[in-house]
Short mmCIF file of C-alpha atoms in Angstrom, two decimals:
data_model
loop_
_atom_site.label_atom_id
_atom_site.label_comp_id
_atom_site.label_asym_id
_atom_site.label_seq_id
_atom_site.Cartn_x
_atom_site.Cartn_y
_atom_site.Cartn_z
CA MET A 1 -45.63 62.83 -78.07
CA LYS A 2 -48.82 64.64 -77.18
CA LYS A 3 -52.12 63.74 -75.65
CA THR A 4 -55.17 64.33 -77.85
CA LEU A 5 -58.81 64.90 -77.11
CA THR A 6 -61.86 64.05 -79.16
CA ILE A 7 -64.27 66.92 -79.63
CA ASN A 8 -67.62 67.44 -81.29
CA LEU A 9 -67.52 70.76 -83.09
CA GLY A 10 -70.55 71.77 -85.11
CA GLY A 11 -71.62 68.16 -85.48
CA SER A 12 -68.29 66.78 -86.66
CA VAL A 13 -65.78 64.82 -84.66
CA PHE A 14 -62.15 65.94 -84.49
CA HIS A 15 -59.04 64.74 -82.76
CA ILE A 16 -57.29 67.72 -81.30
CA ASP A 17 -54.07 68.22 -79.31
CA GLU A 18 -54.58 69.15 -75.70
CA ASP A 19 -52.92 72.57 -76.01
CA ALA A 20 -54.84 73.28 -79.20
CA TYR A 21 -58.04 72.34 -77.41
CA GLN A 22 -57.33 74.77 -74.60
CA LEU A 23 -56.61 77.57 -77.03
CA LEU A 24 -59.81 76.89 -78.96
CA ASP A 25 -61.88 76.56 -75.81
CA LYS A 26 -60.55 79.85 -74.49
CA TYR A 27 -61.20 81.53 -77.82
CA LEU A 28 -64.78 80.34 -77.99
CA SER A 29 -65.53 81.30 -74.41
CA ASN A 30 -64.01 84.73 -75.01
CA LEU A 31 -66.32 85.13 -77.98
CA ARG A 32 -69.24 83.94 -75.94
CA ILE A 33 -68.57 86.58 -73.28
CA HIS A 34 -68.41 89.26 -75.94
CA PHE A 35 -71.61 88.24 -77.66
CA LYS A 36 -73.52 87.64 -74.45
CA LYS A 37 -75.37 90.94 -74.64
CA GLU A 38 -76.31 90.44 -78.27
CA GLU A 39 -79.66 89.07 -79.33
CA GLY A 40 -79.31 85.59 -80.82
CA SER A 41 -75.89 85.02 -79.28
CA ASP A 42 -76.37 81.26 -79.30
CA GLU A 43 -76.97 81.32 -83.00
CA ILE A 44 -73.90 83.44 -83.63
CA MET A 45 -71.76 81.08 -81.56
CA ASN A 46 -73.22 78.17 -83.50
CA ASP A 47 -72.20 79.87 -86.74
CA PHE A 48 -68.69 80.31 -85.44
CA GLU A 49 -68.44 76.67 -84.42
CA LEU A 50 -69.81 75.49 -87.74
CA ARG A 51 -67.34 77.61 -89.66
CA ILE A 52 -64.39 76.47 -87.57
CA SER A 53 -65.56 72.91 -88.02
CA GLU A 54 -65.65 73.51 -91.77
CA LEU A 55 -62.10 74.84 -91.75
CA PHE A 56 -60.90 71.88 -89.71
CA SER A 57 -62.66 69.48 -92.08
CA GLU A 58 -60.74 70.89 -95.01
CA ARG A 59 -57.63 70.13 -93.05
CA THR A 60 -58.55 66.55 -92.21
CA ARG A 61 -59.55 65.94 -95.81
CA LEU A 62 -55.94 66.65 -96.71
CA GLY A 63 -54.97 63.69 -94.60
CA TYR A 64 -54.00 65.33 -91.32
CA GLN A 65 -55.55 63.30 -88.55
CA VAL A 66 -55.02 65.66 -85.64
CA ILE A 67 -55.73 69.36 -85.23
CA SER A 68 -52.64 71.04 -83.82
CA ILE A 69 -52.23 74.38 -82.10
CA GLU A 70 -50.92 75.93 -85.33
CA GLN A 71 -54.20 75.17 -87.06
CA VAL A 72 -56.17 76.70 -84.24
CA GLU A 73 -53.99 79.80 -84.34
CA GLU A 74 -54.52 80.02 -88.08
CA VAL A 75 -58.27 79.69 -87.65
CA ILE A 76 -58.31 82.39 -84.95
CA LYS A 77 -56.32 84.69 -87.20
CA ARG A 78 -58.81 84.06 -89.95
CA MET A 79 -61.93 84.47 -87.83
CA GLY A 80 -60.53 87.38 -85.85
CA LYS A 81 -59.97 87.94 -82.13
CA PRO A 82 -63.05 88.93 -80.12
CA GLU A 83 -61.79 92.48 -79.88
CA GLU A 84 -61.29 92.75 -83.61
CA ILE A 85 -64.80 91.55 -84.22
CA PHE A 86 -66.87 93.05 -81.50
CA GLU A 87 -65.16 95.97 -79.91
CA GLU A 88 -64.28 97.69 -83.13
CA GLU A 89 -66.57 100.60 -82.31
CA ILE A 90 -65.46 100.77 -78.69
CA GLN A 91 -61.86 100.53 -79.86
CA ASP A 92 -62.30 103.65 -81.89
CA GLU A 93 -63.62 105.53 -78.88
CA HIS A 94 -60.82 104.28 -76.69
CA LYS A 95 -58.22 105.23 -79.21
CA SER A 96 -59.54 108.76 -79.50
CA THR A 97 -59.72 109.25 -75.71
CA ILE A 98 -56.18 107.98 -75.32
CA TYR A 99 -55.13 110.28 -78.11
CA ASP A 100 -56.81 113.23 -76.40
CA THR A 101 -55.31 112.64 -72.98
CA ALA A 102 -51.93 111.99 -74.53
CA THR A 103 -51.96 115.33 -76.29
CA GLN A 104 -53.14 117.06 -73.14
CA MET A 105 -50.80 115.53 -70.65
CA GLY A 106 -47.73 114.77 -72.71
CA ALA A 107 -46.24 111.52 -73.88
CA GLN A 108 -45.90 109.88 -70.45
CA SER A 109 -49.63 109.42 -70.06
CA GLN A 110 -49.63 106.92 -72.87
CA THR A 111 -47.88 104.27 -70.80
CA HIS A 112 -50.20 104.81 -67.81
CA THR A 113 -53.57 105.56 -69.29
CA HIS A 114 -56.37 105.49 -66.76
CA LYS A 115 -55.47 102.66 -64.45
CA ARG A 116 -58.53 101.20 -62.81
CA LEU A 117 -58.96 99.21 -59.64
CA MET A 118 -60.67 95.99 -60.65
CA ARG A 119 -60.86 92.47 -59.32
CA ASP A 120 -58.51 90.10 -61.12
CA PRO A 121 -60.26 86.88 -62.18
CA ASP A 122 -56.95 85.28 -63.23
CA ASN A 123 -55.36 85.82 -59.84
CA LYS A 124 -57.90 85.09 -57.20
CA ILE A 125 -58.44 83.07 -54.07
CA LEU A 126 -61.93 84.30 -53.18
CA GLY A 127 -63.07 87.31 -55.17
CA GLY A 128 -59.82 88.53 -56.71
CA VAL A 129 -59.75 91.65 -54.52
CA ALA A 130 -56.15 91.14 -53.38
CA GLY A 131 -55.14 90.22 -56.93
CA GLY A 132 -56.75 93.41 -58.18
CA PHE A 133 -54.91 95.49 -55.60
CA ALA A 134 -51.69 93.73 -56.53
CA ALA A 135 -52.22 94.62 -60.19
CA TYR A 136 -53.12 98.18 -59.27
CA THR A 137 -50.26 98.84 -56.88
CA GLY A 138 -47.65 96.48 -58.29
CA TRP A 139 -47.19 94.79 -54.89
CA ASP A 140 -47.04 91.05 -54.41
CA ALA A 141 -50.50 89.49 -54.19
CA THR A 142 -49.36 86.92 -51.64
CA ALA A 143 -48.03 89.65 -49.36
CA ILE A 144 -51.35 91.51 -49.56
CA ARG A 145 -53.22 88.32 -48.78
CA ILE A 146 -51.07 87.51 -45.76
CA ILE A 147 -51.54 91.04 -44.42
CA LEU A 148 -55.31 90.69 -44.88
CA PHE A 149 -55.20 87.34 -43.11
CA LEU A 150 -53.19 88.71 -40.17
CA LEU A 151 -55.53 91.69 -39.86
CA MET A 152 -58.37 89.22 -39.46
CA PHE A 153 -57.18 88.60 -35.90
CA TYR A 154 -57.78 92.26 -35.10
CA TYR A 155 -61.52 92.00 -34.38
CA GLY A 156 -62.01 90.35 -37.75
CA ILE A 157 -61.69 93.73 -39.40
CA THR A 158 -60.72 92.15 -42.71
CA ILE A 159 -64.03 90.41 -43.18
CA PRO A 160 -66.40 93.38 -43.58
CA ILE A 161 -63.78 95.37 -45.54
CA TYR A 162 -63.12 92.47 -47.89
CA LEU A 163 -66.82 91.78 -48.41
CA VAL A 164 -67.59 95.42 -49.17
CA LEU A 165 -64.67 95.67 -51.61
CA TRP A 166 -65.73 92.40 -53.25
CA LEU A 167 -69.21 93.81 -53.76
CA ILE A 168 -68.18 97.25 -54.95
CA ILE A 169 -65.11 96.67 -57.14
CA PRO A 170 -66.12 95.32 -60.55
CA GLN A 171 -64.39 92.31 -62.04
CA ALA A 172 -62.08 92.75 -65.03
CA ARG A 173 -63.73 90.57 -67.63
CA THR A 174 -62.71 91.67 -71.10
CA ALA A 175 -59.17 92.03 -72.37
CA THR A 176 -59.63 95.82 -72.40
CA GLU A 177 -60.58 95.85 -68.72
CA LYS A 178 -57.65 93.62 -67.81
CA LEU A 179 -55.29 96.03 -69.51
CA GLU A 180 -56.84 98.97 -67.69
CA MET A 181 -56.48 97.07 -64.44
CA ARG A 182 -52.73 96.78 -64.98
CA GLY A 183 -52.54 100.32 -66.32
CA GLU A 184 -51.30 99.26 -69.74
CA SER A 185 -52.56 101.32 -72.62
CA VAL A 186 -55.44 99.91 -74.62
CA THR A 187 -53.99 99.28 -78.04
CA ILE A 188 -54.82 96.56 -80.50
CA GLU A 189 -51.39 94.96 -80.03
CA ASN A 190 -51.78 94.86 -76.26
CA ILE A 191 -55.27 93.44 -76.48
CA GLY A 192 -54.05 90.75 -78.83
CA LYS A 193 -51.30 89.92 -76.37
CA THR A 194 -53.72 89.72 -73.47
CA VAL A 195 -56.07 87.46 -75.34
CA THR A 196 -53.30 85.07 -76.36
CA ASP A 197 -51.71 85.28 -72.89
CA GLY A 198 -55.05 84.23 -71.51
CA PHE A 199 -55.00 81.20 -73.77
CA GLU A 200 -51.77 79.92 -72.37
CA LYS A 201 -52.86 80.19 -68.77
CA VAL A 202 -55.46 77.65 -67.89
CA SER A 203 -57.10 79.85 -65.35
CA ASN A 204 -60.02 79.81 -62.91
CA ASN A 205 -58.36 77.65 -60.33
CA VAL A 206 -56.53 78.30 -57.12
CA SER A 207 -53.69 76.03 -58.17
CA ASP A 208 -52.76 77.91 -61.31
CA TYR A 209 -52.04 81.19 -59.63
CA VAL A 210 -48.71 80.01 -58.28
CA SER A 211 -47.59 78.49 -61.55
CA SER A 212 -48.44 81.61 -63.54
CA GLU A 213 -46.00 83.76 -61.57
CA LYS A 214 -42.34 84.47 -62.18
CA PRO A 215 -39.70 82.39 -60.35
CA ARG A 216 -40.17 82.90 -56.62
CA ASN A 217 -37.86 82.51 -53.65
CA PHE A 218 -38.34 80.14 -50.75
CA PHE A 219 -40.31 82.50 -48.51
CA GLN A 220 -42.56 83.56 -51.33
CA LYS A 221 -43.26 79.92 -52.12
CA LEU A 222 -43.98 79.24 -48.48
CA GLY A 223 -46.35 82.21 -48.48
CA ASP A 224 -48.06 80.91 -51.61
CA ILE A 225 -48.66 77.52 -50.05
CA PHE A 226 -49.98 79.14 -46.89
CA VAL A 227 -52.32 81.37 -48.89
CA GLN A 228 -53.54 78.43 -50.93
CA VAL A 229 -54.37 76.32 -47.89
CA VAL A 230 -56.06 79.16 -46.01
CA GLY A 231 -57.76 80.28 -49.21
CA PHE A 232 -59.21 76.85 -49.77
CA ILE A 233 -60.65 76.77 -46.27
CA LEU A 234 -62.03 80.31 -46.61
CA LYS A 235 -63.57 79.49 -49.96
CA PHE A 236 -65.34 76.55 -48.40
CA VAL A 237 -66.58 78.71 -45.51
CA VAL A 238 -67.79 81.45 -47.88
CA ILE A 239 -69.73 79.04 -50.07
CA LEU A 240 -71.23 77.38 -47.00
CA ALA A 241 -72.16 80.74 -45.50
CA GLY A 242 -73.69 81.81 -48.82
CA ILE A 243 -75.87 78.71 -48.96
CA ILE A 244 -76.97 79.09 -45.35
CA LEU A 245 -77.52 82.85 -45.42
CA LEU A 246 -79.28 83.26 -48.75
CA PRO A 247 -82.80 82.17 -47.71
CA GLY A 248 -82.53 84.24 -44.53
CA LEU A 249 -81.44 87.31 -46.46
CA LEU A 250 -84.21 86.99 -48.99
CA PHE A 251 -86.67 86.55 -46.14
CA GLY A 252 -85.28 89.68 -44.51
CA VAL A 253 -85.76 91.64 -47.72
CA LEU A 254 -89.31 90.32 -47.93
CA ILE A 255 -90.09 91.49 -44.39
CA MET A 256 -88.68 94.91 -45.22
CA LEU A 257 -90.91 95.14 -48.28
CA VAL A 258 -93.94 94.15 -46.22
CA ALA A 259 -93.06 96.79 -43.65
CA VAL A 260 -92.78 99.47 -46.31
CA PHE A 261 -96.08 98.40 -47.81
CA ALA A 262 -97.80 98.47 -44.43
CA LEU A 263 -96.35 101.89 -43.80
CA LEU A 264 -97.66 103.23 -47.08
CA VAL A 265 -101.12 101.76 -46.62
CA GLY A 266 -101.69 102.01 -42.89
CA GLY A 267 -99.71 105.10 -41.95
CA SER A 268 -98.15 105.51 -38.55
CA SER A 269 -100.72 103.47 -36.65
CA VAL A 270 -99.19 100.29 -38.06
CA LEU A 271 -95.90 101.22 -36.52
CA TYR A 272 -97.08 100.50 -33.06
CA HIS A 273 -97.58 96.86 -33.98
CA LEU A 274 -94.44 96.58 -36.06
CA SER A 275 -92.01 98.28 -33.76
CA PRO A 276 -90.29 96.05 -31.23
CA PHE A 277 -89.80 99.06 -29.01
CA GLY A 278 -93.48 99.80 -28.50
CA MET A 279 -94.50 103.39 -28.04
CA ASP A 280 -91.09 104.55 -26.84
CA TRP A 281 -89.86 104.36 -30.38
CA TYR A 282 -91.74 107.41 -31.51
CA LEU A 283 -93.16 108.84 -28.35
CA GLY A 284 -94.19 112.41 -28.77
CA ALA A 285 -93.00 112.70 -32.34
CA PRO A 286 -95.31 113.90 -35.12
CA SER A 287 -96.38 111.03 -37.35
CA SER A 288 -94.70 112.41 -40.46
CA LEU A 289 -91.41 112.33 -38.63
CA VAL A 290 -92.04 108.78 -37.47
CA ILE A 291 -92.81 107.60 -40.98
CA MET A 292 -89.62 109.26 -42.12
CA GLY A 293 -87.65 107.52 -39.40
CA CYS A 294 -89.14 104.18 -40.26
CA ILE A 295 -88.44 104.55 -43.97
CA GLY A 296 -84.89 105.43 -43.00
CA CYS A 297 -84.68 102.38 -40.79
CA VAL A 298 -86.03 100.04 -43.44
CA LEU A 299 -83.59 101.40 -46.00
CA LEU A 300 -80.68 101.25 -43.58
CA PHE A 301 -81.07 97.50 -43.19
CA GLY A 302 -82.87 96.71 -46.40
CA VAL A 303 -80.30 98.09 -48.82
CA PRO A 304 -77.32 96.07 -47.58
CA LEU A 305 -79.52 93.00 -47.16
CA PHE A 306 -80.75 93.30 -50.72
CA TYR A 307 -77.28 93.94 -52.08
CA ILE A 308 -75.65 91.05 -50.27
CA GLY A 309 -78.53 88.77 -51.22
CA SER A 310 -78.26 89.63 -54.88
CA ALA A 311 -74.46 89.34 -54.84
CA ILE A 312 -74.65 85.88 -53.30
CA ALA A 313 -77.33 84.87 -55.79
CA THR A 314 -75.10 86.11 -58.61
CA SER A 315 -72.08 84.12 -57.55
CA LEU A 316 -73.97 80.97 -56.63
CA PHE A 317 -76.41 80.74 -59.51
CA HIS A 318 -74.53 82.81 -62.10
CA THR A 319 -77.43 85.16 -62.63
CA LYS A 320 -76.81 88.59 -64.07
CA PRO A 321 -75.09 91.03 -61.70
CA LEU A 322 -76.71 94.34 -60.79
CA PRO A 323 -76.09 97.04 -63.39
CA ASP A 324 -74.08 100.10 -62.38
CA THR A 325 -77.16 102.29 -62.24
CA GLY A 326 -78.73 99.83 -59.82
CA LYS A 327 -75.66 99.90 -57.61
CA TRP A 328 -75.64 103.67 -57.51
CA THR A 329 -79.34 103.81 -56.74
CA LEU A 330 -78.72 101.55 -53.77
CA VAL A 331 -75.80 103.66 -52.57
CA ILE A 332 -77.91 106.81 -52.84
CA LEU A 333 -80.82 105.16 -51.03
CA TRP A 334 -78.47 104.11 -48.28
CA VAL A 335 -77.07 107.60 -47.87
CA ILE A 336 -80.64 108.91 -47.76
CA SER A 337 -81.43 106.43 -44.99
CA PHE A 338 -78.59 107.84 -42.89
CA ILE A 339 -79.84 111.37 -43.47
CA LEU A 340 -83.43 110.45 -42.60
CA LEU A 341 -82.41 108.64 -39.42
CA GLY A 342 -80.06 111.46 -38.51
CA ILE A 343 -82.90 113.97 -38.78
CA TYR A 344 -85.21 111.66 -36.89
CA PHE A 345 -82.90 111.14 -33.94
CA TYR A 346 -81.98 114.79 -33.89
CA GLN A 347 -85.59 115.95 -33.92
CA THR A 348 -86.95 113.44 -31.40
CA GLY A 349 -83.99 113.76 -29.10
CA ILE A 350 -83.47 110.03 -28.78
CA ASN A 351 -79.80 109.45 -28.13
CA GLY A 352 -79.13 106.50 -30.38
CA TRP A 353 -79.83 102.88 -29.60
CA ASN A 354 -79.02 102.98 -25.92
CA SER A 355 -82.11 104.87 -24.92
CA LEU A 356 -84.40 102.38 -26.63
CA ASP A 357 -86.08 99.68 -24.65
CA TRP A 358 -84.57 96.44 -25.93
CA SER A 359 -86.37 94.16 -23.46
CA ASN A 360 -89.23 93.40 -25.84
CA THR A 361 -87.13 92.69 -28.90
CA SER A 362 -86.49 89.03 -28.12
CA TYR A 363 -90.21 88.43 -28.54
CA TYR A 364 -90.09 89.80 -32.06
CA ILE A 365 -86.98 87.93 -33.05
CA LEU A 366 -88.52 84.69 -31.88
CA MET B 1 -59.29 112.60 -86.40
CA ASN B 2 -57.37 109.90 -88.17
CA ALA B 3 -57.87 108.45 -91.61
CA GLU B 4 -58.02 104.80 -90.49
CA ASN B 5 -60.92 105.60 -88.24
CA VAL B 6 -62.96 107.30 -90.96
CA LYS B 7 -62.12 104.57 -93.44
CA SER B 8 -63.29 101.83 -91.12
CA GLN B 9 -66.50 103.78 -90.47
CA MET B 10 -67.12 103.99 -94.20
CA ARG B 11 -66.48 100.28 -94.63
CA LYS B 12 -68.82 99.43 -91.79
CA GLY B 13 -71.52 101.66 -93.21
CA THR B 14 -71.52 99.91 -96.55
CA LEU B 15 -71.18 96.35 -95.28
CA GLU B 16 -74.90 95.71 -94.87
CA TYR B 17 -75.59 97.18 -98.27
CA CYS B 18 -72.97 94.94 -99.89
CA ILE B 19 -74.30 91.81 -98.23
CA LEU B 20 -77.81 92.55 -99.44
CA LEU B 21 -76.49 93.28 -102.94
CA LEU B 22 -74.63 89.98 -103.03
CA LEU B 23 -77.66 88.04 -101.92
CA LYS B 24 -79.93 89.80 -104.38
CA LYS B 25 -77.99 88.24 -107.25
CA GLU B 26 -78.31 84.77 -105.81
CA PRO B 27 -78.82 83.07 -102.46
CA ALA B 28 -75.54 81.93 -100.97
CA TYR B 29 -73.77 79.98 -98.23
CA THR B 30 -72.12 81.96 -95.47
CA SER B 31 -68.71 80.85 -96.65
CA ASP B 32 -69.48 82.08 -100.18
CA ILE B 33 -70.51 85.47 -98.83
CA ILE B 34 -67.29 85.65 -96.86
CA GLN B 35 -65.24 84.70 -99.88
CA LYS B 36 -66.85 87.31 -102.08
CA LEU B 37 -66.50 90.04 -99.49
CA GLN B 38 -62.86 89.14 -99.02
CA GLU B 39 -62.31 89.22 -102.76
CA ALA B 40 -63.86 92.68 -102.75
CA ARG B 41 -61.52 93.53 -99.84
CA LEU B 42 -64.39 94.66 -97.67
CA ILE B 43 -63.82 92.54 -94.58
CA VAL B 44 -60.60 91.48 -92.98
CA VAL B 45 -61.69 88.91 -90.40
CA GLU B 46 -64.51 86.46 -90.98
CA GLY B 47 -65.88 86.80 -87.49
CA THR B 48 -67.34 90.22 -88.29
CA LEU B 49 -69.89 88.64 -90.55
CA TYR B 50 -71.68 86.16 -88.27
CA PRO B 51 -73.15 88.66 -85.84
CA LEU B 52 -74.09 90.89 -88.76
CA LEU B 53 -75.93 88.11 -90.64
CA THR B 54 -77.76 87.12 -87.49
CA ARG B 55 -78.77 90.74 -86.92
CA LEU B 56 -80.05 91.06 -90.48
CA LYS B 57 -81.94 87.81 -90.12
CA ASN B 58 -83.45 88.87 -86.79
CA SER B 59 -84.70 92.10 -88.30
CA GLY B 60 -86.40 90.12 -91.05
CA LEU B 61 -84.28 91.22 -94.00
CA LEU B 62 -82.72 87.81 -94.57
CA SER B 63 -83.87 84.28 -94.15
CA TYR B 64 -81.97 81.04 -94.38
CA GLN B 65 -82.48 77.36 -94.76
CA TRP B 66 -80.26 74.42 -93.99
CA ILE B 67 -78.96 72.76 -97.14
CA GLU B 68 -77.36 69.34 -97.06
CA SER B 69 -73.76 69.29 -98.11
CA THR B 70 -71.85 66.49 -99.79
CA GLN B 71 -68.79 67.21 -97.70
CA GLY B 72 -69.84 67.54 -94.09
CA PRO B 73 -72.80 68.77 -92.07
CA PRO B 74 -75.63 70.89 -93.52
CA ARG B 75 -74.88 74.56 -94.10
CA LYS B 76 -76.87 77.77 -93.87
CA TYR B 77 -78.11 79.07 -97.17
CA TYR B 78 -79.06 82.75 -96.94
CA GLN B 79 -81.51 84.62 -99.15
CA LEU B 80 -83.26 87.99 -99.23
CA THR B 81 -86.78 88.26 -97.89
CA GLU B 82 -89.40 90.57 -99.36
CA SER B 83 -88.76 93.25 -96.77
CA GLY B 84 -85.08 92.72 -97.47
CA GLU B 85 -85.67 93.60 -101.10
CA GLU B 86 -87.56 96.74 -100.14
CA PHE B 87 -84.83 97.67 -97.71
CA LEU B 88 -82.25 97.15 -100.44
CA GLN B 89 -84.16 99.44 -102.79
CA GLU B 90 -84.13 102.17 -100.17
CA LEU B 91 -80.42 101.69 -99.64
CA GLU B 92 -79.83 101.80 -103.36
CA ALA B 93 -81.67 105.07 -103.65
CA SER B 94 -79.71 106.59 -100.80
CA TRP B 95 -76.44 105.22 -102.18
CA GLN B 96 -77.26 106.86 -105.49
CA GLN B 97 -77.98 110.08 -103.69
CA LEU B 98 -74.72 109.90 -101.78
CA ASN B 99 -72.86 109.22 -105.00
CA ASP B 100 -74.49 112.24 -106.64
CA THR B 101 -73.63 114.41 -103.67
CA ILE B 102 -69.98 113.43 -103.76
CA ASN B 103 -69.77 113.89 -107.50
CA HIS B 104 -71.49 117.21 -107.25
CA ILE B 105 -69.05 118.45 -104.65
CA LYS B 106 -66.07 117.10 -106.53
CA ASN B 107 -67.03 118.67 -109.81
CA ASN B 108 -68.11 122.08 -108.61
#
C-alpha cells in the first residue's frame, strides 16, 4: 500500500505515488536551477511540465490510475537528466581537462581530480561549512561540529571564523560541484548517480542529515542529537540576528557612502566635522594623506559591512548572491584599505587607536 | 581529441538548421518535432529541444500559437517567421558551401 498525492502538472490532474512525486519534484527543481541563468527559463520549464503531463496522460489513457516511480524514471530517461541537457558543453570541457591532467599526472589523478572545498547543502546545520569540510577531509561532520561548538567557549573564536568561511566558501549547487566537493571525478555516470542519489534523499532539513548517514554507534548518535538540538537553537539565533542587524548594516553602508561622497566633494575640510576625534585625527598631516587615511578607514569598515549585509539579504530574501568578480573586488578593496591605513599611521606617527581621543565618540554614536 | 566530442559538436551545429528545415515544410507541435528528430537520430534526449526552441523563438526566428487538442490541454504549434525564413536561406547557402568544401577536399 502506498500513499498518493494529487498534482496539477501542466493543467492536468494526476494521482501520483509519494516517492514518484519526490523524484519528479527533485527533477524539476534540478532543471529549474540549471535553466535559471537562461532567458525565458519559466517558459522552458513550462514546456517541460507540459510534455511530462502529455506523457503521463498517455499512461492514464491506458487505464493506469496512478503514476508510479517507474513511470517518472522512464520520463526522466526520455527527457534527459539536467546534465545531459544543459551541461553538455561544459561536460566536454571537463572531460578534456580531466583527460589532460590524467595524462600529465598518471592514472591516480583520475580518482582524485581537483577536489574543491565547498559548502554541502545536503549536510548542513547552518551554512554547510562543517559538512563541506567533512566531505573535503573525509572526517565525521558531527565530530567537526562538536569541535567547533567547544571552541566557541574559547572567546567565541568559532563565530567570526565560521561566519567568514560561510561567506567565502561557495555552496555546491550542481551535481558537478557536489562531485568536485567529494573529490570524485566528473564523469557522466557519476553525475547521473549524484542526481538520482539526490532524488532519494529528501534534503534541506536538519532532520534528514542523520537518516542519510551510514549506521552509527551510540556515541555518534548521541553526538548527532546534540548537534541537532544546538544547531536548531543556533539557526534560530542566526535568523533573529540577521533580521535585527540587516537594517543597521544597510544604514552603516549608507553612512559610509555619504562620507565618501562628502570627502570627494568637500575635500579635507569636511573631515573635521565628520571625524569623532576632532583635529587630533589628522593633526599636522598634509590633506592628501588625510584623505587617503579616511578612504582607507571607510573601506576598512565599509567592505565587511557591505559584504555581510548582502550575504544576509541573499539568505533571507533569496536574492542573487554576489558574483565572484564582485567578491574579489571587495577583497582587493579591503586589502587596499589596510595598505592605505598602514601608510597613514606610519606617516603621521599615530600609534594605533590608543593615541586617539575617544572621549568625544559617544556623542557621535548617540 | 576524441571522436565522440567532435561528433556531438557536429550534431549540435546542425540542430538549429534541422529544426528550421522541418518547420519550413509545415508548422508542427513540439512533440512532432521531437519525433521527427528522433527518427532522424539527431537528438537523444527530448529535454535538449525545449531550451533550443525557446531560444529560437526569443530571437524571432520562430513563433508559436496555442492550438486546442482533442486529448488534453492546448499545445504549442511552432512555425517559421519571416526572419526565420531568411535565416534558413542563409544557413542553406552555408550548408551548401560546407558540402562543396568537403566534397572538394574528398575528391582532390
